[in-house]
PDB file of C-alpha atoms in Angstrom:
ATOM      1  CA  MET W   1       0.000   0.000   0.000  1.00 46.00           C
ATOM      2  CA  ILE W   2       2.785   2.426   0.905  1.00 51.00           C
ATOM      3  CA  ARG W   3       4.710   1.546  -2.279  1.00 51.00           C
ATOM      4  CA  GLN W   4       1.675   2.211  -4.445  1.00 53.00           C
ATOM      5  CA  ALA W   5       1.112   5.592  -2.797  1.00 51.00           C
ATOM      6  CA  ALA W   6       4.758   6.569  -3.320  1.00 52.00           C
ATOM      7  CA  ALA W   7       4.564   5.634  -7.005  1.00 50.00           C
ATOM      8  CA  GLN W   8       1.475   7.775  -7.469  1.00 49.00           C
ATOM      9  CA  LEU W   9       3.177  10.791  -5.863  1.00 53.00           C
ATOM     10  CA  ALA W  10       6.289  10.629  -8.040  1.00 63.00           C
ATOM     11  CA  GLU W  11       6.093  12.976 -11.008  1.00 78.00           C
ATOM     12  CA  LEU W  12       7.795  11.677 -14.129  1.00 90.00           C
ATOM     13  CA  ALA W  13      10.187  13.945 -16.010  1.00 90.00           C
ATOM     14  CA  ASP W  14       9.982  14.553 -19.767  1.00 92.00           C
ATOM     15  CA  ALA W  15      12.244  11.783 -21.066  1.00 94.00           C
ATOM     16  CA  ASN W  16      11.716  12.730 -24.726  1.00 92.00           C
ATOM     17  CA  ALA W  17      13.161  16.189 -24.113  1.00 92.00           C
ATOM     18  CA  ARG W  18      16.479  14.522 -23.176  1.00 93.00           C
ATOM     19  CA  GLY W  19      16.396  12.061 -26.075  1.00 95.00           C
ATOM     20  CA  VAL W  20      15.393   9.080 -23.962  1.00 96.00           C
ATOM     21  CA  VAL W  21      12.558   6.594 -24.385  1.00 96.00           C
ATOM     22  CA  ARG W  22      10.999   5.420 -21.117  1.00 97.00           C
ATOM     23  CA  GLU W  23       8.665   2.443 -21.033  1.00 96.00           C
ATOM     24  CA  GLU W  24       7.074   0.314 -18.372  1.00 96.00           C
ATOM     25  CA  VAL W  25       7.978  -3.368 -18.544  1.00 97.00           C
ATOM     26  CA  ILE W  26       6.703  -6.292 -16.491  1.00 96.00           C
ATOM     27  CA  VAL W  27       9.246  -8.977 -15.652  1.00 94.00           C
ATOM     28  CA  PRO W  28       7.458 -12.268 -14.938  1.00 95.00           C
ATOM     29  CA  GLY W  29       8.363 -14.417 -11.948  1.00 93.00           C
ATOM     30  CA  ARG W  30      10.380 -17.565 -12.484  1.00 94.00           C
ATOM     31  CA  THR W  31       7.408 -19.764 -11.655  1.00 94.00           C
ATOM     32  CA  PRO W  32       3.662 -19.145 -11.973  1.00 90.00           C
ATOM     33  CA  ASP W  33       3.498 -18.672  -8.190  1.00 94.00           C
ATOM     34  CA  ASP W  34       6.186 -15.951  -8.149  1.00 94.00           C
ATOM     35  CA  PRO W  35       5.012 -12.342  -8.438  1.00 93.00           C
ATOM     36  CA  SER W  36       5.777 -10.251 -11.498  1.00 93.00           C
ATOM     37  CA  VAL W  37       7.942  -7.151 -11.060  1.00 90.00           C
ATOM     38  CA  ARG W  38       7.056  -3.799 -12.644  1.00 92.00           C
ATOM     39  CA  CYS W  39      10.091  -1.868 -13.917  1.00 95.00           C
ATOM     40  CA  LEU W  40      10.882   1.254 -15.921  1.00 96.00           C
ATOM     41  CA  LEU W  41      13.206   0.842 -18.891  1.00 97.00           C
ATOM     42  CA  TYR W  42      15.194   3.829 -20.203  1.00 97.00           C
ATOM     43  CA  LYS W  43      16.830   3.760 -23.657  1.00 95.00           C
ATOM     44  CA  PRO W  44      18.533   6.557 -25.603  1.00 95.00           C
ATOM     45  CA  GLN W  45      16.431   7.342 -28.707  1.00 93.00           C
ATOM     46  CA  ASP W  46      19.447   7.198 -31.002  1.00 86.00           C
ATOM     47  CA  LEU W  47      20.756   3.923 -29.622  1.00 81.00           C
ATOM     48  CA  SER W  48      22.870   2.616 -32.479  1.00 77.00           C
ATOM     49  CA  GLU W  49      25.458   0.836 -30.373  1.00 76.00           C
ATOM     50  CA  LEU W  50      24.989  -0.271 -26.782  1.00 72.00           C
ATOM     51  CA  ALA W  51      27.652   1.227 -24.530  1.00 78.00           C
ATOM     52  CA  GLY W  52      26.440  -0.666 -21.491  1.00 89.00           C
ATOM     53  CA  ALA W  53      23.537  -1.278 -19.174  1.00 93.00           C
ATOM     54  CA  TYR W  54      22.723  -0.330 -15.605  1.00 95.00           C
ATOM     55  CA  LEU W  55      20.415  -2.131 -13.185  1.00 95.00           C
ATOM     56  CA  HIS W  56      18.996   0.449 -10.784  1.00 93.00           C
ATOM     57  CA  LEU W  57      17.760  -0.889  -7.449  1.00 88.00           C
ATOM     58  CA  HIS W  58      16.264   1.802  -5.240  1.00 82.00           C
ATOM     59  CA  GLY W  59      16.597   1.698  -1.471  1.00 77.00           C
ATOM     60  CA  GLY W  60      13.643   1.354   0.822  1.00 74.00           C
ATOM     61  CA  GLY W  61      13.926  -2.087   2.364  1.00 69.00           C
ATOM     62  CA  TYR W  62      11.134  -3.619   0.251  1.00 64.00           C
ATOM     63  CA  ILE W  63       8.707  -1.213   1.905  1.00 71.00           C
ATOM     64  CA  LEU W  64       9.268   2.271   0.452  1.00 77.00           C
ATOM     65  CA  GLY W  65      10.273   3.433  -2.979  1.00 77.00           C
ATOM     66  CA  SER W  66       9.387   2.836  -6.589  1.00 84.00           C
ATOM     67  CA  PRO W  67      11.061   2.945 -10.007  1.00 85.00           C
ATOM     68  CA  GLU W  68       9.645   6.458 -10.463  1.00 90.00           C
ATOM     69  CA  GLY W  69      11.620   7.776  -7.475  1.00 88.00           C
ATOM     70  CA  SER W  70      14.852   8.084  -9.500  1.00 91.00           C
ATOM     71  CA  ASP W  71      13.237   8.918 -12.829  1.00 95.00           C
ATOM     72  CA  LEU W  72      15.090  12.175 -13.565  1.00 94.00           C
ATOM     73  CA  HIS W  73      18.445  10.742 -12.512  1.00 94.00           C
ATOM     74  CA  ASN W  74      17.949   7.659 -14.707  1.00 96.00           C
ATOM     75  CA  ILE W  75      16.959   9.832 -17.683  1.00 96.00           C
ATOM     76  CA  GLN W  76      20.093  11.941 -17.247  1.00 96.00           C
ATOM     77  CA  LEU W  77      22.325   8.858 -16.997  1.00 95.00           C
ATOM     78  CA  ALA W  78      20.806   7.214 -20.065  1.00 95.00           C
ATOM     79  CA  ALA W  79      21.161  10.429 -22.064  1.00 94.00           C
ATOM     80  CA  SER W  80      24.686  11.352 -21.035  1.00 92.00           C
ATOM     81  CA  LEU W  81      26.236   7.852 -21.041  1.00 92.00           C
ATOM     82  CA  GLY W  82      24.236   6.315 -23.894  1.00 92.00           C
ATOM     83  CA  ILE W  83      23.291   3.309 -21.793  1.00 94.00           C
ATOM     84  CA  VAL W  84      20.133   1.303 -21.187  1.00 96.00           C
ATOM     85  CA  ILE W  85      18.795   1.444 -17.638  1.00 97.00           C
ATOM     86  CA  ILE W  86      16.212  -0.762 -15.985  1.00 96.00           C
ATOM     87  CA  SER W  87      14.821   0.509 -12.702  1.00 95.00           C
ATOM     88  CA  VAL W  88      13.179  -2.076 -10.464  1.00 89.00           C
TER      89      VAL W  88
END
Protein backbone atom coordinates (compact mmCIF):
# COMPACT_ATOMS: atom_id res chain seq x y z
CA MET A 1 0.00 0.00 0.00
CA ILE A 2 2.78 2.43 0.90
CA ARG A 3 4.71 1.55 -2.28
CA GLN A 4 1.67 2.21 -4.44
CA ALA A 5 1.11 5.59 -2.80
CA ALA A 6 4.76 6.57 -3.32
CA ALA A 7 4.56 5.63 -7.01
CA GLN A 8 1.48 7.77 -7.47
CA LEU A 9 3.18 10.79 -5.86
CA ALA A 10 6.29 10.63 -8.04
CA GLU A 11 6.09 12.98 -11.01
CA LEU A 12 7.80 11.68 -14.13
CA ALA A 13 10.19 13.94 -16.01
CA ASP A 14 9.98 14.55 -19.77
CA ALA A 15 12.24 11.78 -21.07
CA ASN A 16 11.72 12.73 -24.73
CA ALA A 17 13.16 16.19 -24.11
CA ARG A 18 16.48 14.52 -23.18
CA GLY A 19 16.40 12.06 -26.08
CA VAL A 20 15.39 9.08 -23.96
CA VAL A 21 12.56 6.59 -24.38
CA ARG A 22 11.00 5.42 -21.12
CA GLU A 23 8.67 2.44 -21.03
CA GLU A 24 7.07 0.31 -18.37
CA VAL A 25 7.98 -3.37 -18.54
CA ILE A 26 6.70 -6.29 -16.49
CA VAL A 27 9.25 -8.98 -15.65
CA PRO A 28 7.46 -12.27 -14.94
CA GLY A 29 8.36 -14.42 -11.95
CA ARG A 30 10.38 -17.57 -12.48
CA THR A 31 7.41 -19.76 -11.66
CA PRO A 32 3.66 -19.15 -11.97
CA ASP A 33 3.50 -18.67 -8.19
CA ASP A 34 6.19 -15.95 -8.15
CA PRO A 35 5.01 -12.34 -8.44
CA SER A 36 5.78 -10.25 -11.50
CA VAL A 37 7.94 -7.15 -11.06
CA ARG A 38 7.06 -3.80 -12.64
CA CYS A 39 10.09 -1.87 -13.92
CA LEU A 40 10.88 1.25 -15.92
CA LEU A 41 13.21 0.84 -18.89
CA TYR A 42 15.19 3.83 -20.20
CA LYS A 43 16.83 3.76 -23.66
CA PRO A 44 18.53 6.56 -25.60
CA GLN A 45 16.43 7.34 -28.71
CA ASP A 46 19.45 7.20 -31.00
CA LEU A 47 20.76 3.92 -29.62
CA SER A 48 22.87 2.62 -32.48
CA GLU A 49 25.46 0.84 -30.37
CA LEU A 50 24.99 -0.27 -26.78
CA ALA A 51 27.65 1.23 -24.53
CA GLY A 52 26.44 -0.67 -21.49
CA ALA A 53 23.54 -1.28 -19.17
CA TYR A 54 22.72 -0.33 -15.60
CA LEU A 55 20.41 -2.13 -13.18
CA HIS A 56 19.00 0.45 -10.78
CA LEU A 57 17.76 -0.89 -7.45
CA HIS A 58 16.26 1.80 -5.24
CA GLY A 59 16.60 1.70 -1.47
CA GLY A 60 13.64 1.35 0.82
CA GLY A 61 13.93 -2.09 2.36
CA TYR A 62 11.13 -3.62 0.25
CA ILE A 63 8.71 -1.21 1.91
CA LEU A 64 9.27 2.27 0.45
CA GLY A 65 10.27 3.43 -2.98
CA SER A 66 9.39 2.84 -6.59
CA PRO A 67 11.06 2.95 -10.01
CA GLU A 68 9.64 6.46 -10.46
CA GLY A 69 11.62 7.78 -7.47
CA SER A 70 14.85 8.08 -9.50
CA ASP A 71 13.24 8.92 -12.83
CA LEU A 72 15.09 12.18 -13.56
CA HIS A 73 18.45 10.74 -12.51
CA ASN A 74 17.95 7.66 -14.71
CA ILE A 75 16.96 9.83 -17.68
CA GLN A 76 20.09 11.94 -17.25
CA LEU A 77 22.32 8.86 -17.00
CA ALA A 78 20.81 7.21 -20.07
CA ALA A 79 21.16 10.43 -22.06
CA SER A 80 24.69 11.35 -21.03
CA LEU A 81 26.24 7.85 -21.04
CA GLY A 82 24.24 6.31 -23.89
CA ILE A 83 23.29 3.31 -21.79
CA VAL A 84 20.13 1.30 -21.19
CA ILE A 85 18.79 1.44 -17.64
CA ILE A 86 16.21 -0.76 -15.99
CA SER A 87 14.82 0.51 -12.70
CA VAL A 88 13.18 -2.08 -10.46
